């Protein structure tokens, strides 16, 4: 093992945007990706979600006072990946407390 840090995992800078209400946190992230915005490490959090989209295309709503979030992380090539969801949830909870 070298001391250069070449094999260390890349740590992300995480930033959170919190909204009172959004149709969908996931949809907001997808729109930003389409526009070419840098979303790596972005947690989008809403206190209410009016048009959420869950697994298998199931639609749902989240009442006011909740904490609904989506996160985007990119790998070293810049490709977005769908991991670290638990980390994003933990960050959202920690920030809410």
C-alpha atoms as a printed R data frame, in Angstrom:
   type eleno elety resid chain resno       x      y       z
1  ATOM     1    CA   UNK     A     1   0.000  0.000   0.000
2  ATOM     2    CA   UNK     A     2   1.425  3.344  -0.965
3  ATOM     3    CA   UNK     A     3   0.986  6.494   1.053
4  ATOM     4    CA   UNK     A     4  -0.207  8.481  -1.965
5  ATOM     5    CA   UNK     A     5  -3.891  7.818  -1.343
6  ATOM     6    CA   UNK     A     6  -4.472  6.608  -4.902
7  ATOM     7    CA   UNK     A     7  -6.576  3.653  -3.771
8  ATOM     8    CA   UNK     A     8  -8.605  5.494  -1.184
9  ATOM     9    CA   UNK     A     9 -12.287  5.968  -1.860
10 ATOM    10    CA   UNK     A    10 -13.212  9.422  -3.050
11 ATOM    11    CA   UNK     A    11 -15.105 11.342  -0.393
12 ATOM    12    CA   UNK     A    12 -17.955 13.505  -1.588
13 ATOM    13    CA   UNK     A    13 -18.796 16.971  -0.477
14 ATOM    14    CA   UNK     A    14 -22.433 16.729   0.497
15 ATOM    15    CA   UNK     A    15 -24.710 19.717   0.320
16 ATOM    16    CA   UNK     A    16 -28.383 19.832   1.171
17 ATOM    17    CA   UNK     A    17 -31.141 21.965  -0.293
18 ATOM    18    CA   UNK     A    18 -34.339 21.957   1.743
19 ATOM    19    CA   UNK     A    19 -37.719 22.993   0.360
20 ATOM    20    CA   UNK     A    20 -41.041 23.440   2.134
21 ATOM    21    CA   UNK     A    21 -42.822 21.484  -0.608
22 ATOM    22    CA   UNK     A    22 -41.889 19.814  -3.893
23 ATOM    23    CA   UNK     A    23 -43.771 17.589  -6.294
24 ATOM    24    CA   UNK     A    24 -40.821 15.134  -6.244
25 ATOM    25    CA   UNK     A    25 -37.271 15.379  -4.889
26 ATOM    26    CA   UNK     A    26 -36.152 12.746  -7.390
27 ATOM    27    CA   UNK     A    27 -37.699 14.580 -10.324
28 ATOM    28    CA   UNK     A    28 -35.937 17.811  -9.350
29 ATOM    29    CA   UNK     A    29 -32.578 15.998  -9.364
30 ATOM    30    CA   UNK     A    30 -33.336 14.362 -12.727
31 ATOM    31    CA   UNK     A    31 -34.206 17.746 -14.259
32 ATOM    32    CA   UNK     A    32 -30.930 19.205 -13.026
33 ATOM    33    CA   UNK     A    33 -28.981 16.296 -14.504
34 ATOM    34    CA   UNK     A    34 -30.735 16.851 -17.854
35 ATOM    35    CA   UNK     A    35 -29.741 20.534 -17.755
36 ATOM    36    CA   UNK     A    36 -26.130 19.532 -17.109
37 ATOM    37    CA   UNK     A    37 -25.957 20.969 -13.611
38 ATOM    38    CA   UNK     A    38 -23.427 19.545 -11.193
39 ATOM    39    CA   UNK     A    39 -25.452 17.488  -8.758
40 ATOM    40    CA   UNK     A    40 -22.718 15.276  -7.328
41 ATOM    41    CA   UNK     A    41 -23.236 15.169  -3.575
42 ATOM    42    CA   UNK     A    42 -26.528 17.040  -3.655
43 ATOM    43    CA   UNK     A    43 -29.272 16.005  -1.250
44 ATOM    44    CA   UNK     A    44 -32.655 17.483  -2.169
45 ATOM    45    CA   UNK     A    45 -34.960 17.462   0.824
46 ATOM    46    CA   UNK     A    46 -38.605 18.478   1.059
47 ATOM    47    CA   UNK     A    47 -40.795 18.822   4.125
48 ATOM    48    CA   UNK     A    48 -43.786 17.840   1.938
49 ATOM    49    CA   UNK     A    49 -43.876 15.863  -1.302
50 ATOM    50    CA   UNK     A    50 -46.965 16.079  -3.506
51 ATOM    51    CA   UNK     A    51 -46.151 13.737  -6.397
52 ATOM    52    CA   UNK     A    52 -43.545 11.216  -5.263
53 ATOM    53    CA   UNK     A    53 -42.609  8.269  -7.422
54 ATOM    54    CA   UNK     A    54 -41.575  5.122  -5.613
55 ATOM    55    CA   UNK     A    55 -40.383  1.692  -6.610
56 ATOM    56    CA   UNK     A    56 -42.110  0.008  -9.505
57 ATOM    57    CA   UNK     A    57 -43.609  3.351 -10.545
58 ATOM    58    CA   UNK     A    58 -45.888  3.624  -7.530
59 ATOM    59    CA   UNK     A    59 -47.041  7.193  -6.903
60 ATOM    60    CA   UNK     A    60 -47.394  8.564  -3.408
61 ATOM    61    CA   UNK     A    61 -47.548 11.784  -1.425
62 ATOM    62    CA   UNK     A    62 -45.769 12.791   1.738
63 ATOM    63    CA   UNK     A    63 -47.703 14.998   4.147
64 ATOM    64    CA   UNK     A    64 -46.320 18.276   5.516
65 ATOM    65    CA   UNK     A    65 -43.831 17.932   8.358
66 ATOM    66    CA   UNK     A    66 -42.043 14.909   6.900
67 ATOM    67    CA   UNK     A    67 -38.544 14.584   5.533
68 ATOM    68    CA   UNK     A    68 -38.424 13.288   1.954
69 ATOM    69    CA   UNK     A    69 -35.092 13.229   0.165
70 ATOM    70    CA   UNK     A    70 -33.172 12.141  -2.889
71 ATOM    71    CA   UNK     A    71 -29.418 12.206  -3.369
72 ATOM    72    CA   UNK     A    72 -27.056 12.150  -6.339
73 ATOM    73    CA   UNK     A    73 -23.476 10.894  -6.241
74 ATOM    74    CA   UNK     A    74 -21.120 10.500  -9.186
75 ATOM    75    CA   UNK     A    75 -18.274  8.028  -9.507
76 ATOM    76    CA   UNK     A    76 -14.758  9.227 -10.470
77 ATOM    77    CA   UNK     A    77 -15.756  9.243 -14.176
78 ATOM    78    CA   UNK     A    78 -18.650 11.610 -13.446
79 ATOM    79    CA   UNK     A    79 -21.333  8.977 -13.991
80 ATOM    80    CA   UNK     A    80 -24.168  9.212 -11.502
81 ATOM    81    CA   UNK     A    81 -24.672  6.148  -9.346
82 ATOM    82    CA   UNK     A    82 -27.487  4.953  -7.161
83 ATOM    83    CA   UNK     A    83 -25.629  4.095  -4.006
84 ATOM    84    CA   UNK     A    84 -25.229  5.730  -0.637
85 ATOM    85    CA   UNK     A    85 -28.981  6.126  -0.189
86 ATOM    86    CA   UNK     A    86 -28.652  5.144   3.459
87 ATOM    87    CA   UNK     A    87 -25.978  7.797   3.899
88 ATOM    88    CA   UNK     A    88 -28.250 10.446   2.397
89 ATOM    89    CA   UNK     A    89 -31.065  9.416   4.702
90 ATOM    90    CA   UNK     A    90 -28.752  9.576   7.704
91 ATOM    91    CA   UNK     A    91 -27.597 13.065   6.697
92 ATOM    92    CA   UNK     A    92 -31.159 14.255   6.324
93 ATOM    93    CA   UNK     A    93 -32.118 12.857   9.705
94 ATOM    94    CA   UNK     A    94 -29.051 14.302  11.393
95 ATOM    95    CA   UNK     A    95 -29.734 17.728   9.922
96 ATOM    96    CA   UNK     A    96 -33.377 17.569  10.977
97 ATOM    97    CA   UNK     A    97 -32.453 16.840  14.595
